[in-house]
Amino acid sequence: MLRLRKCFSGALAVALGAGLAGCVEPYAPDVISAPNSYLVVDGFVNLQGISTIRLSRTKGLNDPVPPPAETRATGYLQDDAGARYPLAELGAGTYASAFLYLSPARKYQLHLHTAAGRDYESDLVAAKLAPPIDNLSWDRDALGVHVQVSAHDATSATRYYRWTYVETWEFRSAYPSFLMYNPNTRVIEPRTEDIYHCWATAPSTTIPLGKTTALSQDVVANFPVVSLPENSAKLRIKYSVLVRQYAQTPEEYAYWEKLKKNTEDIGTLFDPLPTQLTGNVHCLQDAAEPVLGYVGATTVTERRLFIDNSSFPRSIKFQTGYETCVPPDTVRLSAAQSYFSSPTSLPLEELYNSRDGTLMGYSGASAGCVDCRLRGTNVKPSFWP
């Protein structure tokens, strides 16, 4: 099966379609092949918390830079009774409300005014209450490790679910370093900071969706939200995942389902072609202007799971993430200053003459194989056991 390259830009995905006689031609929706860039709205109205809205612009298919943030906009949330809740720009393109407790009996929408003088608003949407996550578990099979969520709504008012997740895992670099080169004194001295043990964090890379409309009861049982190879480097020491659950309207679910197809399912000659993706946000000056994003209104429930490497058979050989690292170099004393004065090379430990105990030099390796902070942080997360 021919595997084709996927690209994702902001809230848009583009895919490759198949031609006749084995010819493969790239396909891009109009919104990404057009010369203009269009507004991307990412966020929702949080009924019990801070509502965060991220604004950016679409970019060209082959443009290597990240999507540009939409800065210096103003905006507010509004309910169907006219009450307004202002948004403040916290960072480039990121806007947030105060911590709010909003009535689930009302409908809500987003209003935006850009620095260019354009006005946008989302459709009024009904508020949804996300039920609690009953259980977060994991299982292992021939395909890998799967994190599964279970939930139910006794009132059968949810039916449409979406989940996001944040992964955190503990890891070690390829080689521990007990020494450091001090550029001020030009001396190799004991290292005071641990750069061998770190933690990495990554947001969702998939769009888990589930619905119970075909069931007599509103019950989600062991739905897989995250899957990992059983030898993943994330599982080598300790792994944690925080899963958040959202309730959706049928219209919002349909939007995310299209987005999922456009970003996850495109990739082979037999996958569906991408669809034009628009949501419930509109430009007031030009109704024909494409705007990407869907602003819903829901509460959020969450649950955290830990997986320890002791839960796996010893026969599993976990990846380290440092498979390409070469063995450490041996650096003589006479070459140590010139070798370690470059930040790309770090000393590991002293090397002594086994006969008389005199210092002969140091072992050293590239910073990418030694300093775990290049891939995470050496500050232990507050929730870590």
mmCIF file of C-alpha atoms in Angstrom:
data_model
loop_
_atom_site.group_PDB
_atom_site.id
_atom_site.type_symbol
_atom_site.label_atom_id
_atom_site.label_comp_id
_atom_site.label_asym_id
_atom_site.label_seq_id
_atom_site.Cartn_x
_atom_site.Cartn_y
_atom_site.Cartn_z
ATOM 1 C CA MET A 1 0.000 0.000 0.000
ATOM 2 C CA LEU A 2 1.353 3.386 -0.934
ATOM 3 C CA ARG A 3 1.708 5.681 2.054
ATOM 4 C CA LEU A 4 1.403 9.364 1.285
ATOM 5 C CA ARG A 5 2.680 12.367 3.176
ATOM 6 C CA LYS A 6 0.293 14.238 5.474
ATOM 7 C CA CYS A 7 0.470 17.937 6.233
ATOM 8 C CA PHE A 8 -1.402 19.888 8.879
ATOM 9 C CA SER A 9 -1.607 23.654 8.991
ATOM 10 C CA GLY A 10 -3.406 25.309 11.876
ATOM 11 C CA ALA A 11 -6.881 23.803 11.951
ATOM 12 C CA LEU A 12 -6.615 22.696 8.317
ATOM 13 C CA ALA A 13 -5.307 19.528 6.784
ATOM 14 C CA VAL A 14 -4.456 18.875 3.213
ATOM 15 C CA ALA A 15 -4.189 15.490 1.652
ATOM 16 C CA LEU A 16 -3.043 13.714 -1.430
ATOM 17 C CA GLY A 17 -5.467 12.109 -3.795
ATOM 18 C CA ALA A 18 -4.888 9.332 -6.270
ATOM 19 C CA GLY A 19 -5.019 9.708 -10.023
ATOM 20 C CA LEU A 20 -5.568 7.121 -12.712
ATOM 21 C CA ALA A 21 -2.754 4.975 -14.134
ATOM 22 C CA GLY A 22 -0.879 5.220 -10.829
ATOM 23 C CA CYS A 23 -0.388 8.976 -11.040
ATOM 24 C CA VAL A 24 -0.615 10.726 -7.653
ATOM 25 C CA GLU A 25 -1.444 14.420 -7.645
ATOM 26 C CA PRO A 26 -1.506 16.659 -4.552
ATOM 27 C CA TYR A 27 -4.869 18.102 -3.616
ATOM 28 C CA ALA A 28 -5.368 21.166 -1.465
ATOM 29 C CA PRO A 29 -8.723 22.651 -0.455
ATOM 30 C CA ASP A 30 -9.429 26.114 -1.827
ATOM 31 C CA VAL A 31 -8.869 27.712 1.546
ATOM 32 C CA ILE A 32 -5.228 26.633 1.672
ATOM 33 C CA SER A 33 -4.353 27.136 -1.993
ATOM 34 C CA ALA A 34 -5.878 30.628 -2.125
ATOM 35 C CA PRO A 35 -3.480 33.598 -1.951
ATOM 36 C CA ASN A 36 -5.174 34.969 1.178
ATOM 37 C CA SER A 37 -4.740 33.672 4.708
ATOM 38 C CA TYR A 38 -7.877 33.003 6.690
ATOM 39 C CA LEU A 39 -8.687 33.222 10.367
ATOM 40 C CA VAL A 40 -8.424 30.048 12.454
ATOM 41 C CA VAL A 41 -10.332 30.016 15.757
ATOM 42 C CA ASP A 42 -9.393 27.315 18.260
ATOM 43 C CA GLY A 43 -11.207 27.167 21.587
ATOM 44 C CA PHE A 44 -14.513 26.795 23.382
ATOM 45 C CA VAL A 45 -16.626 28.419 26.063
ATOM 46 C CA ASN A 46 -15.704 26.774 29.358
ATOM 47 C CA LEU A 47 -18.776 26.882 31.579
ATOM 48 C CA GLN A 48 -16.772 26.257 34.738
ATOM 49 C CA GLY A 49 -13.317 27.694 34.284
ATOM 50 C CA ILE A 50 -11.174 29.858 32.043
ATOM 51 C CA SER A 51 -12.140 30.010 28.383
ATOM 52 C CA THR A 52 -9.071 30.108 26.143
ATOM 53 C CA ILE A 53 -9.327 31.103 22.480
ATOM 54 C CA ARG A 54 -6.315 30.827 20.157
ATOM 55 C CA LEU A 55 -6.321 32.803 16.923
ATOM 56 C CA SER A 56 -4.026 32.176 13.989
ATOM 57 C CA ARG A 57 -3.989 32.340 10.208
ATOM 58 C CA THR A 58 -3.782 29.634 7.581
ATOM 59 C CA LYS A 59 -0.517 29.345 5.692
ATOM 60 C CA GLY A 60 0.649 27.897 2.409
ATOM 61 C CA LEU A 61 0.889 24.156 1.931
ATOM 62 C CA ASN A 62 4.673 24.144 1.614
ATOM 63 C CA ASP A 63 5.362 27.000 4.011
ATOM 64 C CA PRO A 64 7.764 25.622 6.680
ATOM 65 C CA VAL A 65 7.079 28.310 9.297
ATOM 66 C CA PRO A 66 4.398 27.850 11.994
ATOM 67 C CA PRO A 67 0.947 29.361 11.369
ATOM 68 C CA PRO A 68 1.101 33.094 12.145
ATOM 69 C CA ALA A 69 -0.709 34.180 15.308
ATOM 70 C CA GLU A 70 -3.530 36.704 15.063
ATOM 71 C CA THR A 71 -2.425 39.325 17.572
ATOM 72 C CA ARG A 72 -3.911 42.537 18.989
ATOM 73 C CA ALA A 73 -7.499 41.382 18.576
ATOM 74 C CA THR A 74 -10.209 42.103 21.104
ATOM 75 C CA GLY A 75 -13.150 39.939 21.971
ATOM 76 C CA TYR A 76 -15.707 38.716 24.437
ATOM 77 C CA LEU A 77 -18.054 35.844 25.134
ATOM 78 C CA GLN A 78 -21.758 36.591 25.192
ATOM 79 C CA ASP A 79 -24.837 34.652 26.269
ATOM 80 C CA ASP A 80 -28.300 34.817 24.758
ATOM 81 C CA ALA A 81 -29.394 37.240 27.486
ATOM 82 C CA GLY A 82 -26.763 39.768 26.421
ATOM 83 C CA ALA A 83 -24.271 39.293 29.277
ATOM 84 C CA ARG A 84 -20.690 39.790 28.103
ATOM 85 C CA TYR A 85 -17.440 38.288 29.411
ATOM 86 C CA PRO A 86 -14.308 39.994 28.046
ATOM 87 C CA LEU A 87 -11.212 38.232 26.740
ATOM 88 C CA ALA A 88 -7.668 39.462 27.344
ATOM 89 C CA GLU A 89 -4.649 38.656 25.173
ATOM 90 C CA LEU A 90 -2.205 36.702 27.343
ATOM 91 C CA GLY A 91 0.329 35.918 24.646
ATOM 92 C CA ALA A 92 0.654 36.175 20.896
ATOM 93 C CA GLY A 93 -2.715 35.046 19.561
ATOM 94 C CA THR A 94 -3.906 33.550 22.869
ATOM 95 C CA TYR A 95 -6.939 35.147 24.519
ATOM 96 C CA ALA A 96 -8.540 34.145 27.813
ATOM 97 C CA SER A 97 -11.461 35.047 30.042
ATOM 98 C CA ALA A 98 -11.542 35.246 33.795
ATOM 99 C CA PHE A 99 -12.474 32.104 35.727
ATOM 100 C CA LEU A 100 -16.209 31.875 35.075
ATOM 101 C CA TYR A 101 -19.201 29.950 36.344
ATOM 102 C CA LEU A 102 -21.711 30.147 33.500
ATOM 103 C CA SER A 103 -25.292 28.928 33.458
ATOM 104 C CA PRO A 104 -25.838 25.736 31.439
ATOM 105 C CA ALA A 105 -29.359 26.975 30.699
ATOM 106 C CA ARG A 106 -28.070 29.730 28.407
ATOM 107 C CA LYS A 107 -26.598 29.731 24.900
ATOM 108 C CA TYR A 108 -23.206 31.257 24.147
ATOM 109 C CA GLN A 109 -21.178 32.766 21.323
ATOM 110 C CA LEU A 110 -17.832 34.414 20.672
ATOM 111 C CA HIS A 111 -17.304 37.938 19.306
ATOM 112 C CA LEU A 112 -13.960 39.058 17.853
ATOM 113 C CA HIS A 113 -12.606 42.305 16.430
ATOM 114 C CA THR A 114 -9.214 42.038 14.714
ATOM 115 C CA ALA A 115 -6.502 44.669 14.495
ATOM 116 C CA ALA A 116 -7.319 44.936 10.791
ATOM 117 C CA GLY A 117 -10.850 46.051 11.652
ATOM 118 C CA ARG A 118 -12.674 42.814 10.778
ATOM 119 C CA ASP A 119 -15.459 41.496 12.985
ATOM 120 C CA TYR A 120 -16.254 37.842 13.549
ATOM 121 C CA GLU A 121 -18.788 36.007 15.642
ATOM 122 C CA SER A 122 -19.733 32.391 16.244
ATOM 123 C CA ASP A 123 -23.263 31.043 16.189
ATOM 124 C CA LEU A 124 -25.137 30.787 19.464
ATOM 125 C CA VAL A 125 -24.679 27.250 20.769
ATOM 126 C CA ALA A 126 -26.421 25.308 23.518
ATOM 127 C CA ALA A 127 -24.349 24.613 26.610
ATOM 128 C CA LYS A 128 -23.423 21.004 27.362
ATOM 129 C CA LEU A 129 -22.419 19.360 30.630
ATOM 130 C CA ALA A 130 -19.655 16.785 30.340
ATOM 131 C CA PRO A 131 -20.214 13.822 32.664
ATOM 132 C CA PRO A 132 -17.393 12.621 34.924
ATOM 133 C CA ILE A 133 -14.845 10.141 33.621
ATOM 134 C CA ASP A 134 -15.758 6.905 35.380
ATOM 135 C CA ASN A 135 -12.496 5.142 34.736
ATOM 136 C CA LEU A 136 -9.203 5.587 32.934
ATOM 137 C CA SER A 137 -7.373 2.333 32.340
ATOM 138 C CA TRP A 138 -4.834 0.771 30.010
ATOM 139 C CA ASP A 139 -4.424 -2.505 28.199
ATOM 140 C CA ARG A 140 -1.707 -4.180 26.144
ATOM 141 C CA ASP A 141 -2.148 -6.316 23.058
ATOM 142 C CA ALA A 142 -0.196 -7.276 19.953
ATOM 143 C CA LEU A 143 -0.605 -3.742 18.558
ATOM 144 C CA GLY A 144 0.734 -1.948 21.618
ATOM 145 C CA VAL A 145 -0.476 -0.150 24.729
ATOM 146 C CA HIS A 146 -3.882 1.510 24.731
ATOM 147 C CA VAL A 147 -5.242 4.047 27.232
ATOM 148 C CA GLN A 148 -9.001 3.627 27.532
ATOM 149 C CA VAL A 149 -11.703 5.894 28.916
ATOM 150 C CA SER A 150 -15.080 4.922 30.332
ATOM 151 C CA ALA A 151 -17.946 7.306 31.112
ATOM 152 C CA HIS A 152 -21.720 7.442 31.230
ATOM 153 C CA ASP A 153 -24.536 9.977 31.391
ATOM 154 C CA ALA A 154 -27.531 8.708 33.324
ATOM 155 C CA THR A 155 -29.659 11.456 31.766
ATOM 156 C CA SER A 156 -28.607 10.469 28.207
ATOM 157 C CA ALA A 157 -28.009 14.154 27.489
ATOM 158 C CA THR A 158 -24.422 13.868 26.242
ATOM 159 C CA ARG A 159 -24.280 11.247 23.478
ATOM 160 C CA TYR A 160 -21.450 13.070 21.625
ATOM 161 C CA TYR A 161 -17.986 13.016 23.229
ATOM 162 C CA ARG A 162 -14.576 14.428 22.474
ATOM 163 C CA TRP A 163 -11.345 13.919 24.380
ATOM 164 C CA THR A 164 -7.971 15.605 24.492
ATOM 165 C CA TYR A 165 -4.918 14.415 26.354
ATOM 166 C CA VAL A 166 -1.572 15.601 27.637
ATOM 167 C CA GLU A 167 1.214 13.047 27.913
ATOM 168 C CA THR A 168 4.102 13.332 30.374
ATOM 169 C CA TRP A 169 6.906 10.826 30.700
ATOM 170 C CA GLU A 170 10.110 10.475 32.635
ATOM 171 C CA PHE A 171 13.270 9.775 30.666
ATOM 172 C CA ARG A 172 17.038 9.719 30.882
ATOM 173 C CA SER A 173 19.605 10.954 28.426
ATOM 174 C CA ALA A 174 22.117 8.567 26.903
ATOM 175 C CA TYR A 175 24.986 9.434 29.258
ATOM 176 C CA PRO A 176 25.139 11.002 32.739
ATOM 177 C CA SER A 177 27.402 13.990 33.171
ATOM 178 C CA PHE A 178 29.129 14.719 36.466
ATOM 179 C CA LEU A 179 31.264 17.552 35.124
ATOM 180 C CA MET A 180 30.816 20.884 33.398
ATOM 181 C CA TYR A 181 33.063 23.297 31.564
ATOM 182 C CA ASN A 182 33.026 26.774 33.106
ATOM 183 C CA PRO A 183 33.555 29.292 30.264
ATOM 184 C CA ASN A 184 34.422 32.047 32.746
ATOM 185 C CA THR A 185 37.277 30.223 34.450
ATOM 186 C CA ARG A 186 37.981 27.830 31.537
ATOM 187 C CA VAL A 187 38.097 25.020 34.042
ATOM 188 C CA ILE A 188 36.226 21.714 34.158
ATOM 189 C CA GLU A 189 34.454 21.470 37.492
ATOM 190 C CA PRO A 190 31.800 19.321 39.206
ATOM 191 C CA ARG A 191 28.316 19.669 37.767
ATOM 192 C CA THR A 192 25.734 20.885 40.279
ATOM 193 C CA GLU A 193 22.605 20.378 38.142
ATOM 194 C CA ASP A 194 21.157 17.046 37.088
ATOM 195 C CA ILE A 195 20.866 16.941 33.303
ATOM 196 C CA TYR A 196 20.441 13.165 33.114
ATOM 197 C CA HIS A 197 16.894 12.791 34.492
ATOM 198 C CA CYS A 198 14.094 14.766 32.827
ATOM 199 C CA TRP A 199 10.400 14.860 32.034
ATOM 200 C CA ALA A 200 8.822 15.608 28.663
ATOM 201 C CA THR A 201 5.276 16.745 27.968
ATOM 202 C CA ALA A 202 3.323 16.614 24.718
ATOM 203 C CA PRO A 203 -0.289 17.556 23.822
ATOM 204 C CA SER A 204 -2.762 15.505 21.796
ATOM 205 C CA THR A 205 -1.678 14.412 18.345
ATOM 206 C CA THR A 206 -4.979 12.721 17.488
ATOM 207 C CA ILE A 207 -8.670 13.632 17.772
ATOM 208 C CA PRO A 208 -10.497 10.977 19.820
ATOM 209 C CA LEU A 209 -14.258 11.156 19.215
ATOM 210 C CA GLY A 210 -17.053 8.920 20.388
ATOM 211 C CA LYS A 211 -20.822 8.831 20.223
ATOM 212 C CA THR A 212 -23.476 6.633 21.813
ATOM 213 C CA THR A 213 -26.421 7.505 19.581
ATOM 214 C CA ALA A 214 -26.752 3.892 18.439
ATOM 215 C CA LEU A 215 -26.932 2.602 22.017
ATOM 216 C CA SER A 216 -29.926 2.414 24.306
ATOM 217 C CA GLN A 217 -27.841 3.915 27.130
ATOM 218 C CA ASP A 218 -25.416 6.813 27.065
ATOM 219 C CA VAL A 219 -22.394 4.714 28.047
ATOM 220 C CA VAL A 220 -18.811 4.836 26.794
ATOM 221 C CA ALA A 221 -16.905 1.693 27.750
ATOM 222 C CA ASN A 222 -13.128 1.304 27.381
ATOM 223 C CA PHE A 223 -12.847 3.707 24.470
ATOM 224 C CA PRO A 224 -9.203 3.979 23.287
ATOM 225 C CA VAL A 225 -7.944 7.559 23.394
ATOM 226 C CA VAL A 226 -4.171 7.039 23.254
ATOM 227 C CA SER A 227 -2.160 4.217 21.693
ATOM 228 C CA LEU A 228 1.583 3.591 22.002
ATOM 229 C CA PRO A 229 3.983 0.916 20.779
ATOM 230 C CA GLU A 230 4.696 -1.364 23.712
ATOM 231 C CA ASN A 231 8.410 -0.562 23.470
ATOM 232 C CA SER A 232 7.875 3.202 23.279
ATOM 233 C CA ALA A 233 10.499 5.348 24.975
ATOM 234 C CA LYS A 234 7.619 7.059 26.787
ATOM 235 C CA LEU A 235 7.021 3.838 28.744
ATOM 236 C CA ARG A 236 10.652 3.126 29.581
ATOM 237 C CA ILE A 237 10.522 4.561 33.130
ATOM 238 C CA LYS A 238 7.162 6.091 34.028
ATOM 239 C CA TYR A 239 4.402 7.489 31.853
ATOM 240 C CA SER A 240 1.373 9.608 32.697
ATOM 241 C CA VAL A 241 -1.541 10.878 30.659
ATOM 242 C CA LEU A 242 -4.147 13.467 31.611
ATOM 243 C CA VAL A 243 -7.368 12.928 29.668
ATOM 244 C CA ARG A 244 -9.979 15.688 29.394
ATOM 245 C CA GLN A 245 -13.554 14.978 28.352
ATOM 246 C CA TYR A 246 -15.925 17.341 26.534
ATOM 247 C CA ALA A 247 -19.601 17.077 25.639
ATOM 248 C CA GLN A 248 -20.668 18.216 22.182
ATOM 249 C CA THR A 249 -23.726 19.054 20.150
ATOM 250 C CA PRO A 250 -24.328 16.983 16.992
ATOM 251 C CA GLU A 251 -23.172 19.935 14.864
ATOM 252 C CA GLU A 252 -19.927 20.347 16.789
ATOM 253 C CA TYR A 253 -19.290 16.613 16.636
ATOM 254 C CA ALA A 254 -19.747 16.705 12.848
ATOM 255 C CA TYR A 255 -17.153 19.487 12.596
ATOM 256 C CA TRP A 256 -14.569 17.573 14.627
ATOM 257 C CA GLU A 257 -15.327 14.413 12.689
ATOM 258 C CA LYS A 258 -14.478 16.224 9.439
ATOM 259 C CA LEU A 259 -11.325 17.634 10.997
ATOM 260 C CA LYS A 260 -10.346 14.170 12.169
ATOM 261 C CA LYS A 261 -10.796 12.744 8.674
ATOM 262 C CA ASN A 262 -8.807 15.584 7.142
ATOM 263 C CA THR A 263 -5.887 15.182 9.548
ATOM 264 C CA GLU A 264 -5.720 11.548 10.621
ATOM 265 C CA ASP A 265 -7.327 9.370 7.987
ATOM 266 C CA ILE A 266 -5.703 10.816 4.874
ATOM 267 C CA GLY A 267 -2.568 8.949 3.945
ATOM 268 C CA THR A 268 -3.234 6.074 1.552
ATOM 269 C CA LEU A 269 -4.721 5.811 -1.906
ATOM 270 C CA PHE A 270 -7.855 4.350 -0.370
ATOM 271 C CA ASP A 271 -8.546 7.078 2.187
ATOM 272 C CA PRO A 272 -11.290 9.692 1.625
ATOM 273 C CA LEU A 273 -10.399 12.987 0.002
ATOM 274 C CA PRO A 274 -10.362 16.030 2.293
ATOM 275 C CA THR A 275 -13.438 18.197 2.623
ATOM 276 C CA GLN A 276 -13.681 21.960 2.849
ATOM 277 C CA LEU A 277 -13.600 22.588 6.588
ATOM 278 C CA THR A 278 -15.586 25.460 8.005
ATOM 279 C CA GLY A 279 -17.324 25.696 11.351
ATOM 280 C CA ASN A 280 -19.671 28.086 13.115
ATOM 281 C CA VAL A 281 -17.581 31.290 13.021
ATOM 282 C CA HIS A 282 -18.426 33.956 10.424
ATOM 283 C CA CYS A 283 -17.053 37.279 9.234
ATOM 284 C CA LEU A 284 -19.666 40.005 9.658
ATOM 285 C CA GLN A 285 -18.270 42.143 6.828
ATOM 286 C CA ASP A 286 -18.099 39.278 4.328
ATOM 287 C CA ALA A 287 -20.267 36.212 4.861
ATOM 288 C CA ALA A 288 -18.424 34.413 2.043
ATOM 289 C CA GLU A 289 -15.034 34.667 3.783
ATOM 290 C CA PRO A 290 -13.919 31.230 5.015
ATOM 291 C CA VAL A 291 -13.298 31.065 8.769
ATOM 292 C CA LEU A 292 -11.993 27.885 10.341
ATOM 293 C CA GLY A 293 -13.065 26.705 13.764
ATOM 294 C CA TYR A 294 -16.029 25.716 15.873
ATOM 295 C CA VAL A 295 -16.767 27.371 19.208
ATOM 296 C CA GLY A 296 -18.851 25.167 21.472
ATOM 297 C CA ALA A 297 -19.820 25.531 25.123
ATOM 298 C CA THR A 298 -19.216 22.780 27.645
ATOM 299 C CA THR A 299 -17.825 21.861 31.021
ATOM 300 C CA VAL A 300 -14.654 19.783 31.166
ATOM 301 C CA THR A 301 -13.964 16.700 33.256
ATOM 302 C CA GLU A 302 -10.564 15.083 33.552
ATOM 303 C CA ARG A 303 -8.659 12.155 34.989
ATOM 304 C CA ARG A 304 -4.993 11.156 35.196
ATOM 305 C CA LEU A 305 -3.384 7.751 34.729
ATOM 306 C CA PHE A 306 0.135 6.519 35.502
ATOM 307 C CA ILE A 307 1.874 3.538 33.892
ATOM 308 C CA ASP A 308 5.087 2.230 35.461
ATOM 309 C CA ASN A 309 7.641 0.160 33.585
ATOM 310 C CA SER A 310 7.409 -2.510 36.287
ATOM 311 C CA SER A 311 4.019 -3.415 34.773
ATOM 312 C CA PHE A 312 5.704 -4.815 31.649
ATOM 313 C CA PRO A 313 7.566 -8.080 31.069
ATOM 314 C CA ARG A 314 11.335 -7.782 31.384
ATOM 315 C CA SER A 315 11.641 -9.163 27.870
ATOM 316 C CA ILE A 316 10.456 -5.858 26.399
ATOM 317 C CA LYS A 317 13.356 -3.755 25.171
ATOM 318 C CA PHE A 318 12.165 -0.189 25.419
ATOM 319 C CA GLN A 319 13.420 2.437 23.040
ATOM 320 C CA THR A 320 15.491 5.171 24.638
ATOM 321 C CA GLY A 321 15.104 7.949 22.103
ATOM 322 C CA TYR A 322 18.909 8.113 21.948
ATOM 323 C CA GLU A 323 19.534 5.201 19.630
ATOM 324 C CA THR A 324 21.655 7.312 17.258
ATOM 325 C CA CYS A 325 24.112 8.395 19.954
ATOM 326 C CA VAL A 326 27.662 7.121 19.500
ATOM 327 C CA PRO A 327 29.939 5.975 22.358
ATOM 328 C CA PRO A 328 31.629 8.752 24.349
ATOM 329 C CA ASP A 329 34.934 10.209 23.181
ATOM 330 C CA THR A 330 38.164 10.119 25.159
ATOM 331 C CA VAL A 331 39.591 13.631 25.453
ATOM 332 C CA ARG A 332 43.194 14.130 26.653
ATOM 333 C CA LEU A 333 43.955 16.877 29.155
ATOM 334 C CA SER A 334 45.846 18.901 26.563
ATOM 335 C CA ALA A 335 42.763 19.002 24.296
ATOM 336 C CA ALA A 336 40.075 19.358 26.956
ATOM 337 C CA GLN A 337 39.753 23.141 26.868
ATOM 338 C CA SER A 338 39.364 23.395 23.107
ATOM 339 C CA TYR A 339 37.077 20.342 22.979
ATOM 340 C CA PHE A 340 34.674 21.347 25.743
ATOM 341 C CA SER A 341 34.654 25.098 25.088
ATOM 342 C CA SER A 342 32.053 24.336 22.427
ATOM 343 C CA PRO A 343 28.534 24.033 23.927
ATOM 344 C CA THR A 344 27.856 21.124 21.581
ATOM 345 C CA SER A 345 30.258 18.868 23.531
ATOM 346 C CA LEU A 346 29.939 18.127 27.241
ATOM 347 C CA PRO A 347 32.333 16.392 29.663
ATOM 348 C CA LEU A 348 31.056 13.281 31.431
ATOM 349 C CA GLU A 349 33.648 12.152 33.992
ATOM 350 C CA GLU A 350 37.370 12.070 34.717
ATOM 351 C CA LEU A 351 39.627 9.382 33.262
ATOM 352 C CA TYR A 352 42.503 8.266 35.484
ATOM 353 C CA ASN A 353 45.617 6.220 34.865
ATOM 354 C CA SER A 354 44.960 2.823 36.393
ATOM 355 C CA ARG A 355 48.616 2.419 37.402
ATOM 356 C CA ASP A 356 49.384 5.616 39.252
ATOM 357 C CA GLY A 357 45.953 7.302 39.575
ATOM 358 C CA THR A 358 46.919 10.465 37.705
ATOM 359 C CA LEU A 359 44.288 12.344 35.726
ATOM 360 C CA MET A 360 44.670 11.582 32.020
ATOM 361 C CA GLY A 361 41.626 13.302 30.553
ATOM 362 C CA TYR A 362 37.875 13.161 30.326
ATOM 363 C CA SER A 363 35.133 11.290 28.576
ATOM 364 C CA GLY A 364 32.817 13.469 26.547
ATOM 365 C CA ALA A 365 29.804 13.299 24.256
ATOM 366 C CA SER A 366 27.555 15.559 22.228
ATOM 367 C CA ALA A 367 25.143 17.754 24.180
ATOM 368 C CA GLY A 368 22.187 16.172 22.394
ATOM 369 C CA CYS A 369 23.083 12.817 23.965
ATOM 370 C CA VAL A 370 23.905 14.201 27.422
ATOM 371 C CA ASP A 371 21.671 17.149 28.274
ATOM 372 C CA CYS A 372 18.117 15.890 28.709
ATOM 373 C CA ARG A 373 16.875 19.471 29.026
ATOM 374 C CA LEU A 374 17.152 19.719 25.238
ATOM 375 C CA ARG A 375 14.140 17.388 25.094
ATOM 376 C CA GLY A 376 12.281 18.319 28.256
ATOM 377 C CA THR A 377 12.770 19.741 31.732
ATOM 378 C CA ASN A 378 14.708 18.523 34.735
ATOM 379 C CA VAL A 379 12.122 20.042 37.057
ATOM 380 C CA LYS A 380 9.928 17.283 38.430
ATOM 381 C CA PRO A 381 6.207 17.960 37.740
ATOM 382 C CA SER A 382 4.152 18.733 40.834
ATOM 383 C CA PHE A 383 1.835 15.782 40.165
ATOM 384 C CA TRP A 384 4.656 13.261 39.757
ATOM 385 C CA PRO A 385 4.812 10.593 42.481
#
